[in-house]
Amino acid sequence: MSIAYQLSFVRSTLPEDVTLVAVSKTHPVEAIREAYDAGHRIFGESRPQELREKYEVLPKDIEWHMIGHLQTNKVKYIAPFVTLIHSVDSARLAETIQREAAKCGRTIEILLEVRVAEEETKSGWEMDELMHYLGSAPFALMPNVCVRGLMGIATNTDDGEAVRRDFQVLKRNFDTLQPNFGPRFNILSMGMSHDYPIAVECGSTMVRVGSLIFGERDYTK
Ligand SMILES: *Cc1c(COP(=O)(O)O)cnc(C)c1O
């Protein structure tokens, strides 16, 4: 099936108010161009240099989202143009984004990544750490960072009920944190190719779908 077809299929399964991020990591610019020509404008990548290279050669009305783990020393590659960073999982990273955004004279929108999955390998804040951090009011002291919401990844399992529980925890955490931030805090990024329908049922406002649109990724290339 063509990328354009898959894209319109995924779109047709989503409520209108859920944003679709097409995750193009590892796929060539020609694949992104095909989705772009089909009208899509929001793409997600997980490596800063790859994101930068694609940004440079593709049309400038694309919204680029950084969805993967981000090292502080790589923020500078994407700070001048990135639309949304989904994967802010530490105080150091938030503070680095503030610094780099200030250098570029822009405000960078971010999501706080909260850990809910059972796998130890998954990154993200523990909720109690995050609450503690917010208690010291750090984002009020970061004029170039705008916290738009939360991101999370469910446990990687075929057990739909376990996945649903993870998404429900994320939604609860989102509702708990919202009063700290106000109306701009309105993005809950959860759901990938294999679990996004459950995420949407649990209140996701933004899904990150890769393989279902672009096909399987080949990490050996
Ligand atoms: C790769 C990735 C996705 C997309 O995964 P698919 O299973 O291909 O849809 C979504 N979110 C994050 C954080 C990713 O790293």
Tab-separated table of C-alpha atoms and ligand atoms in Angstrom:
chain	number	residue	atom	x	y	z
A	1	MET	CA	0.000	0.000	0.000
A	2	SER	CA	1.182	3.530	-0.711
A	3	ILE	CA	2.145	5.967	2.032
A	4	ALA	CA	-0.664	8.288	0.943
A	5	TYR	CA	-3.164	5.450	1.268
A	6	GLN	CA	-1.928	4.368	4.689
A	7	LEU	CA	-1.943	7.952	5.880
A	8	SER	CA	-5.549	8.494	4.860
A	9	PHE	CA	-6.482	5.157	6.408
A	10	VAL	CA	-4.963	6.096	9.787
A	11	ARG	CA	-6.520	9.568	9.558
A	12	SER	CA	-9.938	7.990	8.928
A	13	THR	CA	-9.681	6.019	12.186
A	14	LEU	CA	-9.002	9.136	14.284
A	15	PRO	CA	-11.430	11.679	15.714
A	16	GLU	CA	-10.979	15.103	14.065
A	17	ASP	CA	-9.511	16.708	17.165
A	18	VAL	CA	-6.716	14.145	17.587
A	19	THR	CA	-3.441	15.283	15.992
A	20	LEU	CA	-1.540	12.735	13.923
A	21	VAL	CA	2.247	12.869	14.090
A	22	ALA	CA	3.672	10.777	11.231
A	23	VAL	CA	6.819	9.198	12.661
A	24	SER	CA	9.329	9.181	9.814
A	25	LYS	CA	12.506	8.192	11.697
A	26	THR	CA	14.873	5.994	9.635
A	27	HIS	CA	12.771	6.591	6.497
A	28	PRO	CA	14.226	8.584	3.583
A	29	VAL	CA	13.182	12.106	2.618
A	30	GLU	CA	11.370	10.687	-0.439
A	31	ALA	CA	8.966	8.892	1.902
A	32	ILE	CA	8.325	12.099	3.843
A	33	ARG	CA	7.863	13.954	0.563
A	34	GLU	CA	5.183	11.455	-0.452
A	35	ALA	CA	3.285	12.087	2.797
A	36	TYR	CA	3.813	15.831	2.358
A	37	ASP	CA	2.404	15.724	-1.169
A	38	ALA	CA	-0.635	13.919	0.252
A	39	GLY	CA	-1.174	16.976	2.465
A	40	HIS	CA	0.487	15.893	5.710
A	41	ARG	CA	2.585	18.473	7.578
A	42	ILE	CA	3.452	17.055	11.020
A	43	PHE	CA	6.382	14.655	11.283
A	44	GLY	CA	8.174	13.057	14.227
A	45	GLU	CA	11.808	12.017	14.411
A	46	SER	CA	13.909	10.582	17.199
A	47	ARG	CA	17.495	11.523	16.335
A	48	PRO	CA	18.509	15.197	16.389
A	49	GLN	CA	21.016	15.057	13.536
A	50	GLU	CA	18.664	13.095	11.292
A	51	LEU	CA	15.907	15.577	12.118
A	52	ARG	CA	18.181	18.493	11.258
A	53	GLU	CA	19.231	16.976	7.934
A	54	LYS	CA	15.636	16.323	6.906
A	55	TYR	CA	14.563	19.795	8.010
A	56	GLU	CA	17.217	21.337	5.782
A	57	VAL	CA	16.115	19.652	2.554
A	58	LEU	CA	12.337	19.536	3.002
A	59	PRO	CA	9.686	22.311	2.715
A	60	LYS	CA	9.724	24.835	5.530
A	61	ASP	CA	6.040	24.599	6.379
A	62	ILE	CA	6.592	21.171	7.953
A	63	GLU	CA	6.124	20.989	11.735
A	64	TRP	CA	8.937	18.881	13.160
A	65	HIS	CA	8.415	17.020	16.425
A	66	MET	CA	11.248	15.491	18.416
A	67	ILE	CA	9.860	12.321	19.983
A	68	GLY	CA	12.923	10.287	21.004
A	69	HIS	CA	15.273	10.476	23.948
A	70	LEU	CA	17.220	13.730	23.669
A	71	GLN	CA	20.712	14.270	25.031
A	72	THR	CA	21.378	17.770	26.324
A	73	ASN	CA	24.376	18.296	24.031
A	74	LYS	CA	22.156	17.685	20.967
A	75	VAL	CA	19.458	20.259	21.742
A	76	LYS	CA	21.371	22.874	19.743
A	77	TYR	CA	20.811	20.980	16.463
A	78	ILE	CA	17.050	21.339	16.642
A	79	ALA	CA	16.451	24.427	18.813
A	80	PRO	CA	16.199	26.899	15.889
A	81	PHE	CA	13.214	25.215	14.237
A	82	VAL	CA	11.666	22.350	16.240
A	83	THR	CA	7.907	22.727	16.848
A	84	LEU	CA	7.410	20.395	19.813
A	85	ILE	CA	9.777	18.284	21.930
A	86	HIS	CA	7.778	15.340	23.332
A	87	SER	CA	10.534	13.692	25.339
A	88	VAL	CA	11.565	16.070	28.130
A	89	ASP	CA	12.478	13.661	30.893
A	90	SER	CA	14.824	15.594	33.200
A	91	ALA	CA	15.420	18.957	34.808
A	92	ARG	CA	18.768	19.249	33.035
A	93	LEU	CA	17.151	18.766	29.651
A	94	ALA	CA	14.431	21.358	30.381
A	95	GLU	CA	17.078	23.843	31.508
A	96	THR	CA	19.175	23.199	28.398
A	97	ILE	CA	16.149	23.762	26.164
A	98	GLN	CA	15.510	27.053	27.982
A	99	ARG	CA	19.103	28.164	27.303
A	100	GLU	CA	19.152	27.124	23.639
A	101	ALA	CA	15.699	28.607	22.982
A	102	ALA	CA	16.807	31.917	24.493
A	103	LYS	CA	19.878	31.932	22.221
A	104	CYS	CA	17.590	31.532	19.201
A	105	GLY	CA	15.171	34.170	20.496
A	106	ARG	CA	12.264	31.758	20.453
A	107	THR	CA	9.956	29.877	22.785
A	108	ILE	CA	10.113	26.105	22.460
A	109	GLU	CA	7.027	24.052	23.245
A	110	ILE	CA	7.620	20.836	25.154
A	111	LEU	CA	5.857	17.859	26.654
A	112	LEU	CA	6.962	16.215	29.875
A	113	GLU	CA	7.549	12.504	29.365
A	114	VAL	CA	6.104	10.487	32.225
A	115	ARG	CA	7.128	6.875	32.779
A	116	VAL	CA	4.240	4.439	33.114
A	117	ALA	CA	5.464	1.324	31.306
A	118	GLU	CA	6.681	-1.604	33.334
A	119	GLU	CA	9.927	-1.941	31.361
A	120	GLU	CA	12.857	-0.481	33.285
A	121	THR	CA	14.397	0.608	29.984
A	122	LYS	CA	11.705	3.184	29.256
A	123	SER	CA	12.587	6.755	30.123
A	124	GLY	CA	10.518	9.519	31.642
A	125	TRP	CA	9.810	11.189	34.948
A	126	GLU	CA	8.389	9.301	37.865
A	127	MET	CA	5.303	11.293	38.873
A	128	ASP	CA	6.527	11.971	42.404
A	129	GLU	CA	9.850	13.336	41.101
A	130	LEU	CA	7.976	15.506	38.649
A	131	MET	CA	5.634	16.866	41.321
A	132	HIS	CA	8.631	17.619	43.506
A	133	TYR	CA	10.362	19.433	40.648
A	134	LEU	CA	7.254	21.458	39.818
A	135	GLY	CA	6.948	22.371	43.501
A	136	SER	CA	10.111	24.434	43.098
A	137	ALA	CA	8.287	26.373	40.297
A	138	PRO	CA	11.059	25.945	37.725
A	139	PHE	CA	8.959	26.461	34.595
A	140	ALA	CA	7.879	29.866	35.848
A	141	LEU	CA	11.597	30.661	35.663
A	142	MET	CA	11.925	29.423	32.064
A	143	PRO	CA	10.403	32.125	29.869
A	144	ASN	CA	11.506	30.420	26.642
A	145	VAL	CA	9.914	27.048	27.448
A	146	CYS	CA	6.176	26.435	27.159
A	147	VAL	CA	4.907	23.202	28.723
A	148	ARG	CA	2.037	22.011	26.526
A	149	GLY	CA	1.300	18.666	28.184
A	150	LEU	CA	2.472	15.118	28.743
A	151	MET	CA	3.836	12.276	26.655
A	152	GLY	CA	3.965	8.609	27.555
A	153	ILE	CA	4.633	5.160	26.152
A	154	ALA	CA	2.589	2.153	27.289
A	155	THR	CA	4.117	-1.194	28.201
A	156	ASN	CA	4.989	-3.141	25.069
A	157	THR	CA	2.626	-6.094	25.405
A	158	ASP	CA	-0.240	-7.799	23.554
A	159	ASP	CA	-2.312	-7.519	26.726
A	160	GLY	CA	-4.741	-4.753	25.767
A	161	GLU	CA	-5.947	-4.343	29.332
A	162	ALA	CA	-2.408	-3.690	30.604
A	163	VAL	CA	-1.917	-1.122	27.841
A	164	ARG	CA	-5.238	0.513	28.743
A	165	ARG	CA	-4.197	0.749	32.408
A	166	ASP	CA	-0.999	2.561	31.411
A	167	PHE	CA	-2.900	5.044	29.277
A	168	GLN	CA	-5.438	5.604	32.060
A	169	VAL	CA	-2.603	6.395	34.475
A	170	LEU	CA	-1.194	8.887	31.972
A	171	LYS	CA	-4.576	10.559	31.566
A	172	ARG	CA	-4.977	10.797	35.345
A	173	ASN	CA	-1.510	12.313	35.664
A	174	PHE	CA	-2.375	14.781	32.918
A	175	ASP	CA	-5.542	15.843	34.761
A	176	THR	CA	-3.586	16.151	38.023
A	177	LEU	CA	-0.931	18.400	36.508
A	178	GLN	CA	-3.107	20.610	34.334
A	179	PRO	CA	-4.055	23.115	37.085
A	180	ASN	CA	-0.325	23.842	37.528
A	181	PHE	CA	-0.038	25.101	33.959
A	182	GLY	CA	-3.326	26.542	32.706
A	183	PRO	CA	-5.147	26.308	29.375
A	184	ARG	CA	-2.082	25.953	27.111
A	185	PHE	CA	-1.432	22.608	28.834
A	186	ASN	CA	-3.719	20.687	26.494
A	187	ILE	CA	-1.681	18.012	24.699
A	188	LEU	CA	-1.640	14.395	25.811
A	189	SER	CA	0.688	12.529	23.430
A	190	MET	CA	0.096	8.805	23.669
A	191	GLY	CA	-0.446	5.945	21.246
A	192	MET	CA	1.707	4.358	18.526
A	193	SER	CA	0.936	2.084	15.544
A	194	HIS	CA	-0.042	-0.947	17.604
A	195	ASP	CA	-1.919	0.747	20.442
A	196	TYR	CA	-3.223	4.149	19.321
A	197	PRO	CA	-6.932	3.159	19.201
A	198	ILE	CA	-6.772	2.325	22.924
A	199	ALA	CA	-4.877	5.554	23.618
A	200	VAL	CA	-7.571	7.582	21.861
A	201	GLU	CA	-10.271	5.877	23.929
A	202	CYS	CA	-8.323	6.883	27.043
A	203	GLY	CA	-8.124	10.562	26.096
A	204	SER	CA	-5.080	10.947	23.842
A	205	THR	CA	-5.035	14.212	21.879
A	206	MET	CA	-1.942	13.366	19.801
A	207	VAL	CA	-0.820	10.004	18.408
A	208	ARG	CA	2.639	9.144	17.072
A	209	VAL	CA	2.278	6.629	14.258
A	210	GLY	CA	5.245	5.353	12.254
A	211	SER	CA	5.285	1.813	10.887
A	212	LEU	CA	1.591	1.758	10.052
A	213	ILE	CA	2.187	4.678	7.660
A	214	PHE	CA	5.730	4.161	6.388
A	215	GLY	CA	6.189	0.405	6.806
A	216	GLU	CA	8.610	-1.443	9.058
A	217	ARG	CA	11.851	0.323	9.967
A	218	ASP	CA	15.199	-1.096	8.885
A	219	TYR	CA	17.777	-0.128	11.515
A	220	THR	CA	20.587	-1.928	9.679
A	221	LYS	CA	20.731	0.619	6.844
B	1	LIG	C1	9.306	5.137	16.951
B	1	LIG	C2	8.373	5.794	17.895
B	1	LIG	C3	7.003	5.860	17.618
B	1	LIG	C4	6.345	5.229	16.412
B	1	LIG	O1	6.340	3.839	16.532
B	1	LIG	P1	5.499	2.902	15.525
B	1	LIG	O2	5.352	1.645	16.279
B	1	LIG	O3	6.334	2.755	14.315
B	1	LIG	O4	4.217	3.583	15.269
B	1	LIG	C5	6.194	6.537	18.519
B	1	LIG	N1	6.696	7.112	19.638
B	1	LIG	C6	8.009	7.064	19.927
B	1	LIG	C7	8.498	7.716	21.177
B	1	LIG	C8	8.889	6.406	19.076
B	1	LIG	O5	10.191	6.361	19.397
